[in-house]
Each structure stands twice: as structure tokens, then as C-alpha cells.
mmCIF file of C-alpha atoms and ligand atoms in Angstrom:
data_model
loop_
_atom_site.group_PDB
_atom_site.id
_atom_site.type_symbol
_atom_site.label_atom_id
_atom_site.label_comp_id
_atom_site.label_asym_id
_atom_site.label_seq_id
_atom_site.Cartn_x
_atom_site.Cartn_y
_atom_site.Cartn_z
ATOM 1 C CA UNK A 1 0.000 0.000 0.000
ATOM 2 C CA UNK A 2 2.466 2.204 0.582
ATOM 3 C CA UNK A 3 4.260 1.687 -2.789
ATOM 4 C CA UNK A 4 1.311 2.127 -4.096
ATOM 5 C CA UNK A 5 0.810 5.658 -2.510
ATOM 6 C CA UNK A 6 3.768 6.819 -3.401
ATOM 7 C CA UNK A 7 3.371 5.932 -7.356
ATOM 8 C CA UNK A 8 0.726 7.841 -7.157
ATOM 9 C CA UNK A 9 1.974 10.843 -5.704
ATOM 10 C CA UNK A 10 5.158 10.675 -8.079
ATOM 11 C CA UNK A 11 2.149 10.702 -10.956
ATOM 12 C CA UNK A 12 0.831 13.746 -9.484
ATOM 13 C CA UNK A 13 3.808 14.975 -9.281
ATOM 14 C CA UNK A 14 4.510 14.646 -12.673
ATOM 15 C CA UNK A 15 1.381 16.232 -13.638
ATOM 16 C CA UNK A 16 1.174 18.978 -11.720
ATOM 17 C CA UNK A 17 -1.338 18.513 -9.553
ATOM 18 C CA UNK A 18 -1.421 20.354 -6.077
ATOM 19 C CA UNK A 19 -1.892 18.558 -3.032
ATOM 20 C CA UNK A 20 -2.824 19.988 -0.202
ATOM 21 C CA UNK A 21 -1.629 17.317 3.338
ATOM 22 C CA UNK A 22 -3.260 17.216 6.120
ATOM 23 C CA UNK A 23 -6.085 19.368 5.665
ATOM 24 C CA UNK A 24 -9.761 18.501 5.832
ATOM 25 C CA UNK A 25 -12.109 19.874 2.946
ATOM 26 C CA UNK A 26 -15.030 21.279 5.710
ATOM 27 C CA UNK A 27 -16.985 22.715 2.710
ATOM 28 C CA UNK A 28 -18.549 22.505 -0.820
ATOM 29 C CA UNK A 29 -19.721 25.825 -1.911
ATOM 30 C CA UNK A 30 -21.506 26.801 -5.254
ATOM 31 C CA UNK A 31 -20.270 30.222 -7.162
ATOM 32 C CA UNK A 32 -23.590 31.934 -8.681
ATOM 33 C CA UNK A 33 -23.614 33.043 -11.939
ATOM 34 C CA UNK A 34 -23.759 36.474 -12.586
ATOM 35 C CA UNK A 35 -27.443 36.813 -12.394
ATOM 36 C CA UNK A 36 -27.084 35.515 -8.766
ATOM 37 C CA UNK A 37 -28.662 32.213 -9.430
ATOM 38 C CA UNK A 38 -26.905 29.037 -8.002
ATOM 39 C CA UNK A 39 -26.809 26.037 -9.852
ATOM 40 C CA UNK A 40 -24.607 25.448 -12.929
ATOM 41 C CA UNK A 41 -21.551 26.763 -11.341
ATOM 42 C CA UNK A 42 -18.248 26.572 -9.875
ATOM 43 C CA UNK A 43 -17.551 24.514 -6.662
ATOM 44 C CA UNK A 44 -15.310 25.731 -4.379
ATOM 45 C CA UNK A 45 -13.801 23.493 -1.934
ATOM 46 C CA UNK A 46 -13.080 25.270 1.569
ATOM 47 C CA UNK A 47 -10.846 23.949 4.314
ATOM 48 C CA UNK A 48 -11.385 24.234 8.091
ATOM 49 C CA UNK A 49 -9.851 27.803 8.379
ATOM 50 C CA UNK A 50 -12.443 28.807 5.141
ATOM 51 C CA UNK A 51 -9.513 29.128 3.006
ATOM 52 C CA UNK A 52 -10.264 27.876 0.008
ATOM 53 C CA UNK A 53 -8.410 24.705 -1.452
ATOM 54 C CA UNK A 54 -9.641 24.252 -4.638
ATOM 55 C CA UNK A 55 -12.328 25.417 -7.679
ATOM 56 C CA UNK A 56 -13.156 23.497 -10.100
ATOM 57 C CA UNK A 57 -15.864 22.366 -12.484
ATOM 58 C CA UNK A 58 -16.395 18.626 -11.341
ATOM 59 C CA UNK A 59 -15.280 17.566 -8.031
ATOM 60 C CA UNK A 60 -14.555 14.204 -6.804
ATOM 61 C CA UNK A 61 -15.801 13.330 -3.029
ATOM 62 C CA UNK A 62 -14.004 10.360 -2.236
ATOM 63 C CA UNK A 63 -14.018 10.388 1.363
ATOM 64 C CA UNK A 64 -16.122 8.214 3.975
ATOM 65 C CA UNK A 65 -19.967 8.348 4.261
ATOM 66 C CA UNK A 66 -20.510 10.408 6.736
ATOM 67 C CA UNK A 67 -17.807 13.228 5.746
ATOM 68 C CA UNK A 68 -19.812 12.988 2.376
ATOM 69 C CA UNK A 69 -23.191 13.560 3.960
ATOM 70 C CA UNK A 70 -21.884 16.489 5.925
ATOM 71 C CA UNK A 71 -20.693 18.438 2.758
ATOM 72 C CA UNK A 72 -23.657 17.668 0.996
ATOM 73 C CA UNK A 73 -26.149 18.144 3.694
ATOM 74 C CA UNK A 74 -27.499 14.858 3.051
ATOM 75 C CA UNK A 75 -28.010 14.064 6.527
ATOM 76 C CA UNK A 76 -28.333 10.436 7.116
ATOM 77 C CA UNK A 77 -27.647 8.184 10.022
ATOM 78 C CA UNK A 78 -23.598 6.593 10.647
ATOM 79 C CA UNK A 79 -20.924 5.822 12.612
ATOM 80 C CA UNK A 80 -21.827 2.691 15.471
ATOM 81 C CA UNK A 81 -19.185 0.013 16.187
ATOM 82 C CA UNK A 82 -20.243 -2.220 13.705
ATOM 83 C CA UNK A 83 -18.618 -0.847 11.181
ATOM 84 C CA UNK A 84 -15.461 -1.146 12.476
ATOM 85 C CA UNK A 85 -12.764 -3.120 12.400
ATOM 86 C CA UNK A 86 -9.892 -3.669 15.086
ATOM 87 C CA UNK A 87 -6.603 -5.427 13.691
ATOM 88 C CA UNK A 88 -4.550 -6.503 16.860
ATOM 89 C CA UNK A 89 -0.836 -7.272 16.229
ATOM 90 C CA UNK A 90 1.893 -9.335 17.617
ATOM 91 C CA UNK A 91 5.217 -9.731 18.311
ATOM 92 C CA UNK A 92 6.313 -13.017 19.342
ATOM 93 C CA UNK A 93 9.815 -14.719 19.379
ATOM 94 C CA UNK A 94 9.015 -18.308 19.137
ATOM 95 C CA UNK A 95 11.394 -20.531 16.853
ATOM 96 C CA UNK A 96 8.464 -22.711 16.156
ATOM 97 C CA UNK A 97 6.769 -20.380 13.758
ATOM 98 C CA UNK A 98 10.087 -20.067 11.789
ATOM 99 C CA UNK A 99 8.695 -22.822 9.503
ATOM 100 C CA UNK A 100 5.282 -20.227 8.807
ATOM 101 C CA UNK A 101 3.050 -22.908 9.889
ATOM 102 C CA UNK A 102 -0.008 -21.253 7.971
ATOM 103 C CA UNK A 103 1.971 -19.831 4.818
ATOM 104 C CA UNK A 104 0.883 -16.219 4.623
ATOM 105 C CA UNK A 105 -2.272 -16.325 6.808
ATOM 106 C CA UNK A 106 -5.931 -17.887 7.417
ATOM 107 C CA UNK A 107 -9.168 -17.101 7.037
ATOM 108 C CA UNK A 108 -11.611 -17.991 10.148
ATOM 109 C CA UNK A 109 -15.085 -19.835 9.491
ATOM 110 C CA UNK A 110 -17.333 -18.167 11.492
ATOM 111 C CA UNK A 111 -17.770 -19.828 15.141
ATOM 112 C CA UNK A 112 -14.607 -21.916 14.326
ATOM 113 C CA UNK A 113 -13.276 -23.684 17.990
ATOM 114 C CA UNK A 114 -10.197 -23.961 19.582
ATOM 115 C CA UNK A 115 -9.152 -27.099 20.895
ATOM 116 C CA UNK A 116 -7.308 -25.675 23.694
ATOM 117 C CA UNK A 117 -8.756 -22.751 26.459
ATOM 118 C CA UNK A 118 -9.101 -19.431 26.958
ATOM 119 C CA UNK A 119 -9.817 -19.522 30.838
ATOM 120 C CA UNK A 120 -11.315 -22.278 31.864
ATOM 121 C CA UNK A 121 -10.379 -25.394 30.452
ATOM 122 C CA UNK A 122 -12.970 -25.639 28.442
ATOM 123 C CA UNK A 123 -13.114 -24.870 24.434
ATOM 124 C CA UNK A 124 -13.104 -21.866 23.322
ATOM 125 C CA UNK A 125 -14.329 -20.190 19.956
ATOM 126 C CA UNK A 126 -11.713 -18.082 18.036
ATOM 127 C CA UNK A 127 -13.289 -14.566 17.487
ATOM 128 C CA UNK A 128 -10.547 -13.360 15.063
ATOM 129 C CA UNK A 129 -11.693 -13.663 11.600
ATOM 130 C CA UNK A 130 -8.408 -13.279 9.801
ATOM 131 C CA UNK A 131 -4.545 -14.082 10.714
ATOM 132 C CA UNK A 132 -2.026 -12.521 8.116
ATOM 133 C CA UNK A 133 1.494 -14.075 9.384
ATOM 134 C CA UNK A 134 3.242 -10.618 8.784
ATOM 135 C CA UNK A 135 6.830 -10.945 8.899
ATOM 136 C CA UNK A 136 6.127 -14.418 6.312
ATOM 137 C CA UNK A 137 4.594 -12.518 3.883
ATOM 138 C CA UNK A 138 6.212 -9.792 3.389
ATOM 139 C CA UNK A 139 9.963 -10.632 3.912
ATOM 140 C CA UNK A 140 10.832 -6.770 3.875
ATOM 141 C CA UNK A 141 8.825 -6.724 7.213
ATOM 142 C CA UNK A 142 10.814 -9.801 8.157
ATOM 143 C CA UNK A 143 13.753 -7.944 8.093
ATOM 144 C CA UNK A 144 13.104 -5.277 9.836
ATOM 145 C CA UNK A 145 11.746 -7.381 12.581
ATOM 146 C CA UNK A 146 15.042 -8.937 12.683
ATOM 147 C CA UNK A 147 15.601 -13.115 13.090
ATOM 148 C CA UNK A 148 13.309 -14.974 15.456
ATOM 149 C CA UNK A 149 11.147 -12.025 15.463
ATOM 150 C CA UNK A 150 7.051 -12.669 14.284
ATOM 151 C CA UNK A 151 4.732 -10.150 13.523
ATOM 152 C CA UNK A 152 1.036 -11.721 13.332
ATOM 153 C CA UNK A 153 -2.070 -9.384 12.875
ATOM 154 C CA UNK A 154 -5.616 -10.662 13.903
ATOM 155 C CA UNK A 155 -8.530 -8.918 12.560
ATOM 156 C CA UNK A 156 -12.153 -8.831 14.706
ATOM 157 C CA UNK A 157 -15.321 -7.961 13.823
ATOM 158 C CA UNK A 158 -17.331 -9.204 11.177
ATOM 159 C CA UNK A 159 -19.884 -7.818 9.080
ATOM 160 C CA UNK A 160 -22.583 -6.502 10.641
ATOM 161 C CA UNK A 161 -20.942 -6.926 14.425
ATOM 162 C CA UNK A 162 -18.767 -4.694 16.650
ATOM 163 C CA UNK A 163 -15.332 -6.248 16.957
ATOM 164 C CA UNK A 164 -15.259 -8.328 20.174
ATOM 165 C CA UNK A 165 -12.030 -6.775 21.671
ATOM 166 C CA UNK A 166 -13.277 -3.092 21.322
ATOM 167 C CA UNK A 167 -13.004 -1.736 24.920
ATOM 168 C CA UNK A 168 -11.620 -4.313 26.799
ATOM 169 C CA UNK A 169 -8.105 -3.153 28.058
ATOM 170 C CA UNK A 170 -4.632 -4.473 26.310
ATOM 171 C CA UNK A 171 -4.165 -7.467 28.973
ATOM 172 C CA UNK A 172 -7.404 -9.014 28.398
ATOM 173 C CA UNK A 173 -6.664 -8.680 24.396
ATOM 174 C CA UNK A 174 -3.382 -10.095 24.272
ATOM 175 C CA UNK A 175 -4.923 -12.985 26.152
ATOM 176 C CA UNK A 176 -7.439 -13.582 23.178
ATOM 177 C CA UNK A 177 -4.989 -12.679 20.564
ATOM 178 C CA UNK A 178 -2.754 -15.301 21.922
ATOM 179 C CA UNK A 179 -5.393 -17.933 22.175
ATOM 180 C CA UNK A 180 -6.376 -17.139 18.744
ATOM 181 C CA UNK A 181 -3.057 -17.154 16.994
ATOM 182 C CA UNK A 182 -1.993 -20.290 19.092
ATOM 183 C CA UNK A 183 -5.144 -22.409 17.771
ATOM 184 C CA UNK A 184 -5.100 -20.818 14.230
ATOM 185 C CA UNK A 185 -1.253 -21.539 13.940
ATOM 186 C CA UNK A 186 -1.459 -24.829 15.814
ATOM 187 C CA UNK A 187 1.536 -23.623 18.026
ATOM 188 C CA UNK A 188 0.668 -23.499 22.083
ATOM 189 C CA UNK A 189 2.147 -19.986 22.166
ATOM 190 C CA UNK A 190 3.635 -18.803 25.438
ATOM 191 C CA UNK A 191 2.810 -15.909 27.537
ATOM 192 C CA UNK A 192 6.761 -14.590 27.794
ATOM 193 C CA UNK A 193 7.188 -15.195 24.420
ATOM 194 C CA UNK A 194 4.741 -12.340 22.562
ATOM 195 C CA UNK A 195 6.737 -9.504 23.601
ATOM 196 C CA UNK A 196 4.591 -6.585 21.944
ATOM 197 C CA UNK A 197 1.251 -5.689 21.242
ATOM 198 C CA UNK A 198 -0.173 -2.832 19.086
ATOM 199 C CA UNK A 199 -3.935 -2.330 17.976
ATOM 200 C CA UNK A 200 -5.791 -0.124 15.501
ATOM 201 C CA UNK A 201 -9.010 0.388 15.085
ATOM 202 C CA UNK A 202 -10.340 1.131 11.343
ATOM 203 C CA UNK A 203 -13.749 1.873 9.944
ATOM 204 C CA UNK A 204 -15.347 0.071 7.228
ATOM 205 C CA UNK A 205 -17.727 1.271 4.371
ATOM 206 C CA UNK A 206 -21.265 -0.021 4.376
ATOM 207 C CA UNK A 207 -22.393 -2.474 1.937
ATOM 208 C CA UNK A 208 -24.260 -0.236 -0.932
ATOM 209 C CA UNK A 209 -27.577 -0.293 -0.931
ATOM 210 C CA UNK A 210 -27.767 -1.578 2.775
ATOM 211 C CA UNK A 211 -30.813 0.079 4.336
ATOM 212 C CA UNK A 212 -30.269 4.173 5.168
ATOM 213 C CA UNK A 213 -27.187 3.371 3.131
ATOM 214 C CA UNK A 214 -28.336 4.133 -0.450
ATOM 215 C CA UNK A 215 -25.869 7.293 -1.410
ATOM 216 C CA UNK A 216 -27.335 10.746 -1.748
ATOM 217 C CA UNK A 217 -28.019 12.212 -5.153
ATOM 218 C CA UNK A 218 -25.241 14.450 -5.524
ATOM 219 C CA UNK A 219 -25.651 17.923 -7.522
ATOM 220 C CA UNK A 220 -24.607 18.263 -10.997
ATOM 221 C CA UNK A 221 -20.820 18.578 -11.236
ATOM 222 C CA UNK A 222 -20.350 16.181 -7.710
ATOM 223 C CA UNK A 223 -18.913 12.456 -7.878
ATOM 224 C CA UNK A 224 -18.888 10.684 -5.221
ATOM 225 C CA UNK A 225 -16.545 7.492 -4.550
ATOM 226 C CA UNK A 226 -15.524 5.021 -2.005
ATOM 227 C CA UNK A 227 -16.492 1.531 -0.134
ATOM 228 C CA UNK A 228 -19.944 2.934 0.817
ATOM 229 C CA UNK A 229 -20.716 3.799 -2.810
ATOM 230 C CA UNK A 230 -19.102 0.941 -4.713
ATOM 231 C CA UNK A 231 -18.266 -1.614 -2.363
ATOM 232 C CA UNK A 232 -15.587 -2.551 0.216
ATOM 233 C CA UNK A 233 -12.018 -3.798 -1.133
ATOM 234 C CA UNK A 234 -9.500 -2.326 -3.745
ATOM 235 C CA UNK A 235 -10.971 -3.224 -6.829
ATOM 236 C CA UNK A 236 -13.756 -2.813 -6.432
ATOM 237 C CA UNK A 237 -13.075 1.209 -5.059
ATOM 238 C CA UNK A 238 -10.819 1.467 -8.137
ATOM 239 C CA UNK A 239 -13.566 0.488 -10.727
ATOM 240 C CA UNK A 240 -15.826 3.352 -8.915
ATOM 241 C CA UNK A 241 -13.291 5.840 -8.536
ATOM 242 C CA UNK A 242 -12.311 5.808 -12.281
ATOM 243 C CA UNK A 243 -16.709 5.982 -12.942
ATOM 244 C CA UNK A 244 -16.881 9.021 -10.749
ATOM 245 C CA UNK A 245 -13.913 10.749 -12.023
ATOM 246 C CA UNK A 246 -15.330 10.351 -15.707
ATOM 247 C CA UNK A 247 -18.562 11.560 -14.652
ATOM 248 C CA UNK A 248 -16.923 14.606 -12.989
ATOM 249 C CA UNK A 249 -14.792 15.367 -16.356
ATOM 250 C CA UNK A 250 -17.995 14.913 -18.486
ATOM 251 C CA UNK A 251 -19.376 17.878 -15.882
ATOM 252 C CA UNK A 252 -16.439 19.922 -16.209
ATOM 253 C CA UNK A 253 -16.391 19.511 -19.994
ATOM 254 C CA UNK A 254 -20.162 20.874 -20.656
ATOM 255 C CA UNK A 255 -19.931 23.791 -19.021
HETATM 256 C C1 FAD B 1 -7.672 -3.644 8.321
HETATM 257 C C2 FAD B 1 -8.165 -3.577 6.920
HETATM 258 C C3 FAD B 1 -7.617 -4.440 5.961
HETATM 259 C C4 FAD B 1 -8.066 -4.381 4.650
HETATM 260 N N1 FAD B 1 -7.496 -5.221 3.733
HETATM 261 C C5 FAD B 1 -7.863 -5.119 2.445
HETATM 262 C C6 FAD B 1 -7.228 -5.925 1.455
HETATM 263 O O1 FAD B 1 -6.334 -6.728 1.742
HETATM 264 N N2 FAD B 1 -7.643 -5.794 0.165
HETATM 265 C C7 FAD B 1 -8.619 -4.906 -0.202
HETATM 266 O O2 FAD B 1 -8.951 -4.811 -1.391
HETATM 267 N N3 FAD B 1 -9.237 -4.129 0.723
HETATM 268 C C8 FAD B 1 -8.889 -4.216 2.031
HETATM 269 N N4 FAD B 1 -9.514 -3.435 2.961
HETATM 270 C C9 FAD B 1 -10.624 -2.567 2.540
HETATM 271 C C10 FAD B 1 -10.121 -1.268 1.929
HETATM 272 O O3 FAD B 1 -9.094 -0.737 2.730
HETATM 273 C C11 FAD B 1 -11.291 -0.263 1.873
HETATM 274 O O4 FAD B 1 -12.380 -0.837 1.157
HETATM 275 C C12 FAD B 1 -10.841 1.034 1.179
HETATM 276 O O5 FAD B 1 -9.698 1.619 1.786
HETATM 277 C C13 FAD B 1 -11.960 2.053 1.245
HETATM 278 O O6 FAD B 1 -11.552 3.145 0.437
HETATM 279 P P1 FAD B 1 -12.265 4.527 0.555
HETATM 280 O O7 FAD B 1 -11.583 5.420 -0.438
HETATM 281 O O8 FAD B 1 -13.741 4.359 0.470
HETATM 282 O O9 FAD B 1 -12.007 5.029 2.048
HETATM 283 P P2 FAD B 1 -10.625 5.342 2.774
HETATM 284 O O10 FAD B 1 -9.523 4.454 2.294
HETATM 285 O O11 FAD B 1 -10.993 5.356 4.218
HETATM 286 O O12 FAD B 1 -10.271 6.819 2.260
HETATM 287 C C14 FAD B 1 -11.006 7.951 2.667
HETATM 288 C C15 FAD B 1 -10.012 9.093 2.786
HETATM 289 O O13 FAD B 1 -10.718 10.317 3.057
HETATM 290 C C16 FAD B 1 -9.915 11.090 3.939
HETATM 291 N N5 FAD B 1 -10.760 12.089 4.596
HETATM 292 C C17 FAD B 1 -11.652 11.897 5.622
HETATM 293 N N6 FAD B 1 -12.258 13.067 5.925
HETATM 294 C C18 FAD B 1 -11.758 14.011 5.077
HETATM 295 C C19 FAD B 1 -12.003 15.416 4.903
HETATM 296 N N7 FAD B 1 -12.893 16.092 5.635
HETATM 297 N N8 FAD B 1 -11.302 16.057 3.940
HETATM 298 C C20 FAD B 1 -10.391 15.396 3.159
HETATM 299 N N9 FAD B 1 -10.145 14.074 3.282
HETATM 300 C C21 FAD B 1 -10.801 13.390 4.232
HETATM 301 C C22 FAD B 1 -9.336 10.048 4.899
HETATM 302 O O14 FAD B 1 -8.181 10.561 5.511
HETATM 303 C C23 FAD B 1 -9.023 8.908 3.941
HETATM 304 O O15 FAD B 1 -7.721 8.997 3.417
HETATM 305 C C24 FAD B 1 -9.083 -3.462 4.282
HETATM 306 C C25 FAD B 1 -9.626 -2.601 5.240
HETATM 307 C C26 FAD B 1 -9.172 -2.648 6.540
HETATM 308 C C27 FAD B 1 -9.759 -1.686 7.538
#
């Protein structure tokens, strides 16, 4: 990903394109014509200060859902824990994952069971939904990490459901990232031996067309793109992206 940022900011670069870093776009206003009706004109793009970052013809809006709402005083209900994400990762120095028992990673069938415990002694279910083995998959990672080192990322939360370890304080999540990477990479991983612990919590785009979901109708001259237009995942952002940014030269070239 971040190779893939920085191709495209060489491309902008290269084109001339400003970018502005850092700043928020707070509002979309409309220049009237000279008879001092609005429609059919310029937008102007302001930033928190009112300072105004761009003006253009067609504009692009590909930020999240409820950003997009607020500059286009759609209104519209978003933002509860379900559509988040948290991604918990490890680092552990156990020679036994040397070998990358699980390749690159594993998916996680819902209500998949451990055989080992969390607690009690009895089973437990694995609530990650995803183990990427970090430091086998991308062996620039595994360098930095240095040898012996793993880095393993567990996702939670599922579609529709507030990741499980939201709230709960760093102790009680390394316990259930441990359990969880220990059953998903078959390796009874010691306490002493995951030496780190970082989390991040993301947010995801709605499915389109979920309900209160369907995107506003934006004004002539407004595109709008993203996971909560188009769908979650690369290419499927991509494909949208490149729609919206045709539409928004097709506006810019009739006027
Ligand atoms: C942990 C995780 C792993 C994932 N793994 C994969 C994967 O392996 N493959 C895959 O295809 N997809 C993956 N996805 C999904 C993918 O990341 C998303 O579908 C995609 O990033 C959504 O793109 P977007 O442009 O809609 O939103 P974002 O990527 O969230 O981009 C929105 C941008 O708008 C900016 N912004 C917000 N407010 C403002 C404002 N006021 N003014 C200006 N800018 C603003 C934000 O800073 C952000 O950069 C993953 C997602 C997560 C969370």
C-alpha cells in the first residue's frame, strides 16, 4: 500500500497537480452566476480555516460516508461500532513459527473452535476472523523485525458486528490474541514469548444499498466514490473511482 501511494503521488507529481496534506475539505460551496442564481456553477472546496483549497468544475468526493453527507447536507444516520474493524498485532519470538506454519495467513469460518482454552479449560471459539502471518509474507517486514522475530495481525469484527475486543483493556486482548493465533497456527504460544502488542481500530464502508445506506443524489458537477458507494475492497473502489472521475470530467467539460 504504501508503494502504491507513493506511485501515485510521483504521478501527481509529474502532472502537476497540487496537493494539499493534512487538511480537511469542511466545505462545498456553489459560485452563482452572474445573475445571482446558483446552480450550474463553480464549486469551491473550503478547508477548516475557510480558506479555500480548490475550484473546479467537477469535483470528486471520495471520502467516507458520513464526511460525504456532511458536505452535501445529506443528513443520514452513521458511525456505530459495527462498522469497524480492530486489527490486533503481535510480536512473538518463538522458533516454532520459523517454519510459517499457515503460509501467509488464514481465514476464520465463522464460530470456528479452539481445541485448547481461553480460561477455563474448556473450548473456546476463536473470534478473530483473519490471521495474516506478517513478517512471512512480506519478507521486507521480516527484516526489519530482525531473526526470530514474528509479527502476526488478527482482525475482529465481522460484518454486521462490533469487533469483540473493542473496549476491553490491552491485557485481556493479548490474552485472546494469543489464544487465537496459538489455535489458528497450531503452536501453544507462550505468555513470555509475545513480547509486543499494538492495535488499531479502522472503519469500514457499508455495503451499498444496505438500508439508510443508499448514497445521496449528488448535484450536478459532484462524484462521489468510495467503499460505501461501490463496495468494500480495492478493486472494487478502483472500478468506482475511475466511474466518478469520468462523470466529474464529463461535468467539467459541458460547461
Ligand atoms: C484492516 C483492513 C484491511 C483491509 N485489507 C484489504 C485488502 O487486503 N484488500 C482490499 O482490497 N481491501 C482491504 N480493505 C478494505 C479497503 O481498505 C477499503 O475498502 C478502502 O480503503 C476504502 O476506500 P475509501 O476510499 O472508500 O475510504 P478510505 O480508504 O478510508 O479513504 C477515505 C479518505 O478520506 C480522507 N478524509 C476523511 N475526511 C476528510 C475530509 N474532511 N477532507 C479530506 N479528506 C478526508 C481520509 O483521511 C481517507 O484517506 C481493508 C480494510 C481494513 C480496515
Amino acid at each position: 500500500m504504501t508503494q502504491l501511494i507513493a506511485g501515485l503521488e510521483a504521478e501527481l507529481a509529474r502532472l502537476g497537480v497540487a496537493v494539499h496534506r493534512g487538511v480537511k475539505a469542511r466545505r462545498l460551496e456553489q459560485q452563482h452566476d452572474e445573475q445571482g442564481s446558483s446552480g450550474g456553477g463553480r464549486w469551491r472546496v473550503l478547508a477548516d480555516d475557510g480558506a479555500p483549497l480548490a475550484e473546479a468544475d467537477g469535483v470528486v468526493l471520495a471520502v467516507p460516508e458520513n464526511v460525504a453527507r456532511r458536505l452535501l447536507d445529506a443528513g443520514g444516520t452513521t458511525g456505530t461500532t459495527t462498522d469497524r474493524v480492530e486489527v490486533i498485532a503481535l510480536a512473538i519470538d518463538d522458533p516454532r513459527l520459523d517454519g510459517a506454519p499457515r503460509g501467509t495467513g488464514a481465514l476464520v469460518a465463522r464460530d470456528a473452535v479452539g481445541s485448547g482454552s481461553r480460561r477455563d479449560g474448556a473450548a473456546a471459539p476463536i473470534l478473530a476472523k483473519a490471521l495474516t502471518h506478517v513478517t512471512a509474507k512480506w519478507p521486507e517486514r521480516a527484516r526489519e523485525a530482525g531473526p526470530g522475530r514474528h509479527i502476526v495481525r488478527l482482525s475482529y469484527g465481522r460484518a454486521g458486528s462490533a469487533p469483540e475486543t473493542i473496549g476491553l483493556d490491552d491485557a485481556e486482548v493479548r490474552g485472546i490474541a494469543r489464544y487465537d493465533a496459538s489455535r489458528i497456527l497450531g503452536v501453544d504460544l507462550r505468555a513470555d514469548t509475545v513480547v509486543d502488542l499494538a492495535r488499531c481500530t479502522w472503519r469500514m464502508g457499508r455495503p451499498p444499498g444496505s438500508r439508510d445506506a443508499r448514497p445521496p443524489a449528488a448535484p450536478e458537477g459532484i462524484a462521489l466514490a468510495g467503499d460505501w458507494v461501490s463496495g468494500t475492497g480495492l478493486a472494487a473502489i478502483v472500478q468506482g473511482a475511475r466511474g466518478a472521475a469520468t462523470a466529474a470530467l464529463s461535468a467539467a467539460s459541458h460547461r
